[in-house]
Amino acid sequence: MSDKAVITCALNGVLTDPKQHNVPVTPEQMAREARAAFNAGASIMHIHLRQQEANKGHLPSWEVSVSKEIQQAIREACPGVIINHTTGTSGPNYQGALDCVRETKPEIAACNAGSLNYLKVKADNTWAWPPMMFDNAVEKVQDYLDVMKVAGTIPEFECFDVGIVRCVGMYRQTGMYSGPLEYNFVMGVASGMPADPELLPILLKLKAPDAHWQVTAIGRGEIWPLHQRAADLGGHLRSGLEDTFYLGDGTKVTSNGQLVEGLAACARRAGREIASPAEARQIFGVRH
């Protein structure tokens, strides 16, 4: 068990529309939200990139220049902060994500470790969106791992289902990857693992014994018992406007800082202190 809890803030995500939700898009907005999360105890900022033109903020971007500007703004606002860069793409064209990692060299980057039918059904029994495959074939995973190795970037293995957790061990076993393992259990996607605290002990049995782990809990107020269970079991913690807009009491938040405050409270209830950025770098073996 890690004595100190490292908190990651997922600042904005890829699906949240800034016209409907208060998510940051521009470098200035990202820096402001990162600072609020940083002040509340987050040492790692997970970033997604959005198009910067007017009325385009709901669309993803893979422009290296956008990535550099956002990272610079966040680093200036949050001394010593660790950047965790998104790489999530569907379809055969993911060169932009590879370029962003290669050119900007973030300390950590997401490495989606397996494929998932990304589905959700509405109350009227129709699809919430057209059924889609979030495809992450082994060859795609290898491409990401190769680029991260060159960039000196640590992969955070995103696991949306139980079988994907087991795949991560195979990547090490076959020599696809030989560095430190960091699992992110993504729980709450309707077609993936449920946000059920009782599932955590099973996942911990399946991960590599020496690996760090955290939970991404997607949902509303019902996800907070899962955050608490993760803190109790020694995991690191993550939340942000990418994952939820609600605190455990049902309050709708207006800033990432409020969600990080909630995570810090979970850690303290578990008898754990919050890791500083310098301590987080040491825990994960991130370069200084």
mmCIF file of C-alpha atoms in Angstrom:
data_model
loop_
_atom_site.group_PDB
_atom_site.id
_atom_site.type_symbol
_atom_site.label_atom_id
_atom_site.label_comp_id
_atom_site.label_asym_id
_atom_site.label_seq_id
_atom_site.Cartn_x
_atom_site.Cartn_y
_atom_site.Cartn_z
ATOM 1 C CA MET A 1 0.000 0.000 0.000
ATOM 2 C CA SER A 2 1.245 3.460 -0.887
ATOM 3 C CA ASP A 3 1.290 5.587 2.248
ATOM 4 C CA LYS A 4 0.681 8.752 0.284
ATOM 5 C CA ALA A 5 -2.056 9.126 -2.299
ATOM 6 C CA VAL A 6 -1.252 10.707 -5.639
ATOM 7 C CA ILE A 7 -4.195 12.630 -7.065
ATOM 8 C CA THR A 8 -4.740 12.988 -10.807
ATOM 9 C CA CYS A 9 -7.187 15.557 -12.148
ATOM 10 C CA ALA A 10 -8.795 14.830 -15.536
ATOM 11 C CA LEU A 11 -9.401 18.413 -16.540
ATOM 12 C CA ASN A 12 -11.729 18.247 -19.529
ATOM 13 C CA GLY A 13 -12.141 14.969 -21.416
ATOM 14 C CA VAL A 14 -13.129 14.484 -25.027
ATOM 15 C CA LEU A 15 -16.920 14.081 -24.945
ATOM 16 C CA THR A 16 -17.929 17.037 -22.797
ATOM 17 C CA ASP A 17 -19.279 20.016 -24.761
ATOM 18 C CA PRO A 18 -18.112 23.377 -23.353
ATOM 19 C CA LYS A 19 -21.419 24.900 -24.493
ATOM 20 C CA GLN A 20 -23.242 22.532 -22.140
ATOM 21 C CA HIS A 21 -20.694 21.993 -19.357
ATOM 22 C CA ASN A 22 -18.107 24.176 -17.690
ATOM 23 C CA VAL A 23 -15.029 22.429 -19.119
ATOM 24 C CA PRO A 24 -11.808 24.249 -20.033
ATOM 25 C CA VAL A 25 -10.658 24.438 -23.649
ATOM 26 C CA THR A 26 -8.111 27.233 -24.184
ATOM 27 C CA PRO A 27 -4.628 27.249 -22.639
ATOM 28 C CA GLU A 28 -5.735 30.014 -20.263
ATOM 29 C CA GLN A 29 -8.806 28.055 -19.157
ATOM 30 C CA MET A 30 -6.814 24.845 -18.782
ATOM 31 C CA ALA A 31 -4.212 26.641 -16.661
ATOM 32 C CA ARG A 32 -6.876 28.198 -14.443
ATOM 33 C CA GLU A 33 -8.625 24.879 -13.832
ATOM 34 C CA ALA A 34 -5.305 23.096 -13.332
ATOM 35 C CA ARG A 35 -4.322 25.658 -10.704
ATOM 36 C CA ALA A 36 -7.586 25.095 -8.818
ATOM 37 C CA ALA A 37 -6.967 21.332 -8.861
ATOM 38 C CA PHE A 38 -3.292 21.808 -7.953
ATOM 39 C CA ASN A 39 -4.178 23.954 -4.949
ATOM 40 C CA ALA A 40 -6.612 21.265 -3.814
ATOM 41 C CA GLY A 41 -3.940 18.544 -3.930
ATOM 42 C CA ALA A 42 -3.632 17.228 -7.488
ATOM 43 C CA SER A 43 -0.068 16.540 -8.651
ATOM 44 C CA ILE A 44 -0.952 15.127 -12.093
ATOM 45 C CA MET A 45 -3.076 16.784 -14.789
ATOM 46 C CA HIS A 46 -4.646 14.539 -17.411
ATOM 47 C CA ILE A 47 -5.285 16.642 -20.500
ATOM 48 C CA HIS A 48 -7.334 16.339 -23.667
ATOM 49 C CA LEU A 49 -6.878 18.732 -26.567
ATOM 50 C CA ARG A 50 -9.709 20.653 -28.206
ATOM 51 C CA GLN A 51 -9.850 22.712 -31.360
ATOM 52 C CA GLN A 52 -9.167 26.347 -30.487
ATOM 53 C CA GLU A 53 -11.258 28.120 -33.132
ATOM 54 C CA ALA A 54 -14.515 29.797 -32.131
ATOM 55 C CA ASN A 55 -17.398 27.336 -31.727
ATOM 56 C CA LYS A 56 -15.030 24.385 -32.249
ATOM 57 C CA GLY A 57 -14.196 23.676 -28.595
ATOM 58 C CA HIS A 58 -16.320 20.527 -28.555
ATOM 59 C CA LEU A 59 -14.107 18.903 -31.190
ATOM 60 C CA PRO A 60 -10.832 17.082 -30.459
ATOM 61 C CA SER A 61 -7.484 18.325 -31.712
ATOM 62 C CA TRP A 62 -4.190 16.534 -32.253
ATOM 63 C CA GLU A 63 -2.198 19.621 -33.171
ATOM 64 C CA VAL A 64 1.219 19.460 -31.557
ATOM 65 C CA SER A 65 1.215 23.246 -31.203
ATOM 66 C CA VAL A 66 -2.028 23.122 -29.174
ATOM 67 C CA SER A 67 -0.542 20.456 -26.921
ATOM 68 C CA LYS A 68 2.610 22.504 -26.345
ATOM 69 C CA GLU A 69 0.673 25.683 -25.541
ATOM 70 C CA ILE A 70 -1.631 23.939 -23.083
ATOM 71 C CA GLN A 71 1.185 22.094 -21.347
ATOM 72 C CA GLN A 72 3.264 25.268 -21.035
ATOM 73 C CA ALA A 73 0.331 27.186 -19.554
ATOM 74 C CA ILE A 74 -0.369 24.434 -17.024
ATOM 75 C CA ARG A 75 3.288 24.088 -16.021
ATOM 76 C CA GLU A 76 3.598 27.839 -15.485
ATOM 77 C CA ALA A 77 0.485 27.830 -13.297
ATOM 78 C CA CYS A 78 1.442 24.697 -11.355
ATOM 79 C CA PRO A 79 5.174 24.426 -10.520
ATOM 80 C CA GLY A 80 6.414 20.843 -10.612
ATOM 81 C CA VAL A 81 3.158 19.442 -11.992
ATOM 82 C CA ILE A 82 3.161 16.143 -13.919
ATOM 83 C CA ILE A 83 1.393 16.041 -17.287
ATOM 84 C CA ASN A 84 -0.597 12.943 -18.265
ATOM 85 C CA HIS A 85 -1.454 13.244 -21.985
ATOM 86 C CA THR A 86 -4.401 11.607 -23.694
ATOM 87 C CA THR A 87 -3.844 9.339 -26.704
ATOM 88 C CA GLY A 88 -7.340 7.930 -27.128
ATOM 89 C CA THR A 89 -8.474 7.653 -30.740
ATOM 90 C CA SER A 90 -10.829 5.391 -32.671
ATOM 91 C CA GLY A 91 -10.109 4.206 -36.170
ATOM 92 C CA PRO A 92 -6.916 3.637 -38.133
ATOM 93 C CA ASN A 93 -5.551 7.194 -38.039
ATOM 94 C CA TYR A 94 -3.850 7.862 -34.720
ATOM 95 C CA GLN A 95 -0.702 9.513 -36.025
ATOM 96 C CA GLY A 96 -1.642 12.810 -34.406
ATOM 97 C CA ALA A 97 -1.679 11.216 -30.963
ATOM 98 C CA LEU A 98 1.711 9.611 -31.593
ATOM 99 C CA ASP A 99 3.104 12.954 -32.766
ATOM 100 C CA CYS A 100 1.895 14.756 -29.646
ATOM 101 C CA VAL A 101 3.677 12.295 -27.372
ATOM 102 C CA ARG A 102 6.835 12.200 -29.471
ATOM 103 C CA GLU A 103 7.128 15.975 -29.790
ATOM 104 C CA THR A 104 6.008 17.166 -26.341
ATOM 105 C CA LYS A 105 7.389 14.326 -24.183
ATOM 106 C CA PRO A 106 4.835 14.369 -21.344
ATOM 107 C CA GLU A 107 5.874 12.557 -18.179
ATOM 108 C CA ILE A 108 2.910 10.146 -18.472
ATOM 109 C CA ALA A 109 0.511 9.298 -21.288
ATOM 110 C CA ALA A 110 -2.577 7.153 -21.483
ATOM 111 C CA CYS A 111 -2.110 3.798 -23.196
ATOM 112 C CA ASN A 112 -5.510 2.262 -23.830
ATOM 113 C CA ALA A 113 -4.765 -1.398 -23.289
ATOM 114 C CA GLY A 114 -7.618 -3.120 -25.112
ATOM 115 C CA SER A 115 -10.723 -2.694 -27.240
ATOM 116 C CA LEU A 116 -14.264 -2.091 -26.036
ATOM 117 C CA ASN A 117 -17.707 -1.843 -27.590
ATOM 118 C CA TYR A 118 -18.495 1.659 -26.327
ATOM 119 C CA LEU A 119 -22.242 1.559 -25.726
ATOM 120 C CA LYS A 120 -24.962 3.238 -23.722
ATOM 121 C CA VAL A 121 -28.737 2.807 -23.754
ATOM 122 C CA LYS A 122 -31.174 5.592 -22.855
ATOM 123 C CA ALA A 123 -34.270 5.230 -20.669
ATOM 124 C CA ASP A 124 -36.416 4.757 -23.778
ATOM 125 C CA ASN A 125 -34.285 1.706 -24.732
ATOM 126 C CA THR A 126 -32.598 3.394 -27.680
ATOM 127 C CA TRP A 127 -28.863 3.938 -28.154
ATOM 128 C CA ALA A 128 -27.506 7.085 -26.513
ATOM 129 C CA TRP A 129 -25.138 7.326 -29.496
ATOM 130 C CA PRO A 130 -24.478 5.071 -32.495
ATOM 131 C CA PRO A 131 -22.725 1.914 -31.234
ATOM 132 C CA MET A 132 -18.985 2.332 -31.674
ATOM 133 C CA MET A 133 -15.850 0.288 -31.232
ATOM 134 C CA PHE A 134 -13.046 1.866 -29.225
ATOM 135 C CA ASP A 135 -10.398 -0.131 -31.027
ATOM 136 C CA ASN A 136 -7.043 -0.750 -29.405
ATOM 137 C CA ALA A 137 -5.486 -3.711 -31.160
ATOM 138 C CA VAL A 138 -2.154 -5.086 -29.978
ATOM 139 C CA GLU A 139 -0.363 -3.462 -32.922
ATOM 140 C CA LYS A 140 -1.790 -0.061 -31.952
ATOM 141 C CA VAL A 141 -0.765 -0.554 -28.321
ATOM 142 C CA GLN A 142 2.745 -1.426 -29.494
ATOM 143 C CA ASP A 143 2.946 1.740 -31.597
ATOM 144 C CA TYR A 144 2.072 3.828 -28.548
ATOM 145 C CA LEU A 145 4.539 1.975 -26.332
ATOM 146 C CA ASP A 146 7.319 2.438 -28.865
ATOM 147 C CA VAL A 147 6.752 6.196 -29.079
ATOM 148 C CA MET A 148 6.501 6.535 -25.305
ATOM 149 C CA LYS A 149 9.802 4.714 -24.897
ATOM 150 C CA VAL A 150 11.515 7.161 -27.249
ATOM 151 C CA ALA A 151 9.902 10.146 -25.501
ATOM 152 C CA GLY A 152 10.759 8.935 -22.005
ATOM 153 C CA THR A 153 7.047 8.849 -21.210
ATOM 154 C CA ILE A 154 5.535 6.365 -18.740
ATOM 155 C CA PRO A 155 2.417 4.626 -20.062
ATOM 156 C CA GLU A 156 -0.687 4.573 -17.901
ATOM 157 C CA PHE A 157 -2.529 1.429 -18.981
ATOM 158 C CA GLU A 158 -6.237 2.237 -19.271
ATOM 159 C CA CYS A 159 -8.306 -0.865 -18.501
ATOM 160 C CA PHE A 160 -12.014 -0.736 -19.315
ATOM 161 C CA ASP A 161 -12.761 -4.371 -18.566
ATOM 162 C CA VAL A 162 -11.408 -7.284 -16.544
ATOM 163 C CA GLY A 163 -9.838 -9.028 -19.525
ATOM 164 C CA ILE A 164 -7.954 -5.870 -20.440
ATOM 165 C CA VAL A 165 -6.372 -5.860 -16.980
ATOM 166 C CA ARG A 166 -5.044 -9.328 -17.718
ATOM 167 C CA CYS A 167 -3.729 -8.218 -21.129
ATOM 168 C CA VAL A 168 -1.367 -5.728 -19.497
ATOM 169 C CA GLY A 169 0.538 -8.564 -17.854
ATOM 170 C CA MET A 170 0.870 -10.223 -21.253
ATOM 171 C CA TYR A 171 2.409 -7.070 -22.726
ATOM 172 C CA ARG A 172 5.172 -7.345 -20.166
ATOM 173 C CA GLN A 173 5.423 -11.143 -20.503
ATOM 174 C CA THR A 174 5.980 -10.973 -24.266
ATOM 175 C CA GLY A 175 8.478 -8.122 -24.064
ATOM 176 C CA MET A 176 6.214 -5.488 -25.615
ATOM 177 C CA TYR A 177 6.926 -3.376 -22.546
ATOM 178 C CA SER A 178 9.505 -3.677 -19.793
ATOM 179 C CA GLY A 179 9.121 -0.549 -17.661
ATOM 180 C CA PRO A 180 7.113 0.204 -14.523
ATOM 181 C CA LEU A 181 3.433 -0.726 -14.675
ATOM 182 C CA GLU A 182 0.709 1.743 -13.874
ATOM 183 C CA TYR A 183 -2.902 0.573 -14.152
ATOM 184 C CA ASN A 184 -5.944 2.808 -14.440
ATOM 185 C CA PHE A 185 -9.145 0.849 -13.780
ATOM 186 C CA VAL A 186 -11.849 2.683 -15.733
ATOM 187 C CA MET A 187 -15.136 1.865 -14.024
ATOM 188 C CA GLY A 188 -18.602 3.133 -14.804
ATOM 189 C CA VAL A 189 -18.697 3.005 -18.618
ATOM 190 C CA ALA A 190 -22.025 1.321 -19.333
ATOM 191 C CA SER A 191 -20.492 -1.423 -21.488
ATOM 192 C CA GLY A 192 -17.349 -1.843 -19.364
ATOM 193 C CA MET A 193 -16.600 -2.510 -15.717
ATOM 194 C CA PRO A 194 -19.284 -1.208 -13.343
ATOM 195 C CA ALA A 195 -18.422 1.383 -10.717
ATOM 196 C CA ASP A 196 -18.740 -1.260 -8.009
ATOM 197 C CA PRO A 197 -16.378 -1.122 -5.018
ATOM 198 C CA GLU A 198 -16.718 -4.899 -4.601
ATOM 199 C CA LEU A 199 -14.956 -5.419 -7.925
ATOM 200 C CA LEU A 200 -11.733 -3.774 -6.759
ATOM 201 C CA PRO A 201 -10.310 -6.736 -4.774
ATOM 202 C CA ILE A 202 -10.685 -8.923 -7.868
ATOM 203 C CA LEU A 203 -8.859 -6.403 -10.050
ATOM 204 C CA LEU A 204 -6.061 -6.144 -7.521
ATOM 205 C CA LYS A 205 -5.613 -9.919 -7.690
ATOM 206 C CA LEU A 206 -5.253 -9.690 -11.474
ATOM 207 C CA LYS A 207 -2.794 -6.819 -11.754
ATOM 208 C CA ALA A 208 0.962 -7.264 -11.518
ATOM 209 C CA PRO A 209 1.972 -7.292 -7.824
ATOM 210 C CA ASP A 210 4.534 -4.510 -8.218
ATOM 211 C CA ALA A 211 2.276 -2.148 -10.161
ATOM 212 C CA HIS A 212 0.750 1.149 -9.147
ATOM 213 C CA TRP A 213 -2.974 1.549 -9.694
ATOM 214 C CA GLN A 214 -5.781 4.044 -9.603
ATOM 215 C CA VAL A 215 -9.477 4.177 -10.435
ATOM 216 C CA THR A 216 -11.298 6.349 -12.938
ATOM 217 C CA ALA A 217 -14.895 6.380 -11.715
ATOM 218 C CA ILE A 218 -17.437 7.591 -14.262
ATOM 219 C CA GLY A 219 -20.920 8.549 -13.141
ATOM 220 C CA ARG A 220 -22.677 10.824 -10.656
ATOM 221 C CA GLY A 221 -22.818 10.832 -6.879
ATOM 222 C CA GLU A 222 -22.899 7.031 -6.759
ATOM 223 C CA ILE A 223 -19.212 6.796 -7.705
ATOM 224 C CA TRP A 224 -17.867 8.225 -4.444
ATOM 225 C CA PRO A 225 -17.987 4.979 -2.427
ATOM 226 C CA LEU A 226 -15.707 3.561 -5.139
ATOM 227 C CA HIS A 227 -13.245 6.419 -4.662
ATOM 228 C CA GLN A 228 -13.293 5.760 -0.922
ATOM 229 C CA ARG A 229 -12.687 2.048 -1.408
ATOM 230 C CA ALA A 230 -9.745 2.812 -3.714
ATOM 231 C CA ALA A 231 -8.268 5.073 -1.051
ATOM 232 C CA ASP A 232 -8.823 2.441 1.644
ATOM 233 C CA LEU A 233 -7.080 -0.241 -0.438
ATOM 234 C CA GLY A 234 -4.018 1.887 -1.156
ATOM 235 C CA GLY A 235 -4.778 3.043 -4.680
ATOM 236 C CA HIS A 236 -4.073 6.439 -6.132
ATOM 237 C CA LEU A 237 -7.007 8.678 -6.923
ATOM 238 C CA ARG A 238 -8.398 10.421 -9.982
ATOM 239 C CA SER A 239 -11.374 12.576 -10.828
ATOM 240 C CA GLY A 240 -12.186 15.683 -12.809
ATOM 241 C CA LEU A 241 -14.752 17.162 -15.145
ATOM 242 C CA GLU A 242 -13.942 14.431 -17.672
ATOM 243 C CA ASP A 243 -15.361 11.820 -15.304
ATOM 244 C CA THR A 244 -18.165 13.475 -13.326
ATOM 245 C CA PHE A 245 -19.871 16.747 -12.457
ATOM 246 C CA TYR A 246 -21.124 15.607 -9.046
ATOM 247 C CA LEU A 247 -19.949 15.208 -5.473
ATOM 248 C CA GLY A 248 -21.145 12.391 -3.251
ATOM 249 C CA ASP A 249 -24.008 14.438 -1.832
ATOM 250 C CA GLY A 250 -25.351 15.169 -5.304
ATOM 251 C CA THR A 251 -23.945 18.697 -5.501
ATOM 252 C CA LYS A 252 -23.084 19.685 -9.064
ATOM 253 C CA VAL A 253 -19.615 21.197 -9.201
ATOM 254 C CA THR A 254 -18.421 24.162 -11.217
ATOM 255 C CA SER A 255 -14.671 23.456 -11.059
ATOM 256 C CA ASN A 256 -12.164 20.631 -11.029
ATOM 257 C CA GLY A 257 -10.902 21.907 -7.693
ATOM 258 C CA GLN A 258 -14.089 20.813 -5.938
ATOM 259 C CA LEU A 259 -13.680 17.249 -7.189
ATOM 260 C CA VAL A 260 -10.042 17.098 -6.101
ATOM 261 C CA GLU A 261 -11.063 18.345 -2.656
ATOM 262 C CA GLY A 262 -13.458 15.401 -2.504
ATOM 263 C CA LEU A 263 -10.683 12.959 -3.398
ATOM 264 C CA ALA A 264 -8.362 14.468 -0.805
ATOM 265 C CA ALA A 265 -11.075 13.919 1.795
ATOM 266 C CA CYS A 266 -11.306 10.234 0.769
ATOM 267 C CA ALA A 267 -7.558 9.839 1.250
ATOM 268 C CA ARG A 268 -7.612 11.472 4.657
ATOM 269 C CA ARG A 269 -10.495 9.291 5.825
ATOM 270 C CA ALA A 270 -8.300 6.343 4.871
ATOM 271 C CA GLY A 271 -5.519 7.738 7.063
ATOM 272 C CA ARG A 272 -3.349 8.769 4.128
ATOM 273 C CA GLU A 273 -1.603 11.987 3.233
ATOM 274 C CA ILE A 274 -1.665 13.627 -0.182
ATOM 275 C CA ALA A 275 1.533 13.346 -2.225
ATOM 276 C CA SER A 276 3.199 16.538 -3.371
ATOM 277 C CA PRO A 277 4.317 16.819 -7.002
ATOM 278 C CA ALA A 278 7.898 15.969 -5.960
ATOM 279 C CA GLU A 279 6.677 12.954 -3.994
ATOM 280 C CA ALA A 280 4.489 11.846 -6.908
ATOM 281 C CA ARG A 281 7.506 11.961 -9.208
ATOM 282 C CA GLN A 282 9.407 9.747 -6.796
ATOM 283 C CA ILE A 283 6.531 7.283 -6.361
ATOM 284 C CA PHE A 284 6.057 6.788 -10.104
ATOM 285 C CA GLY A 285 9.699 7.110 -11.080
ATOM 286 C CA VAL A 286 8.964 10.143 -13.231
ATOM 287 C CA ARG A 287 11.984 12.052 -14.482
ATOM 288 C CA HIS A 288 12.800 15.334 -12.773
#
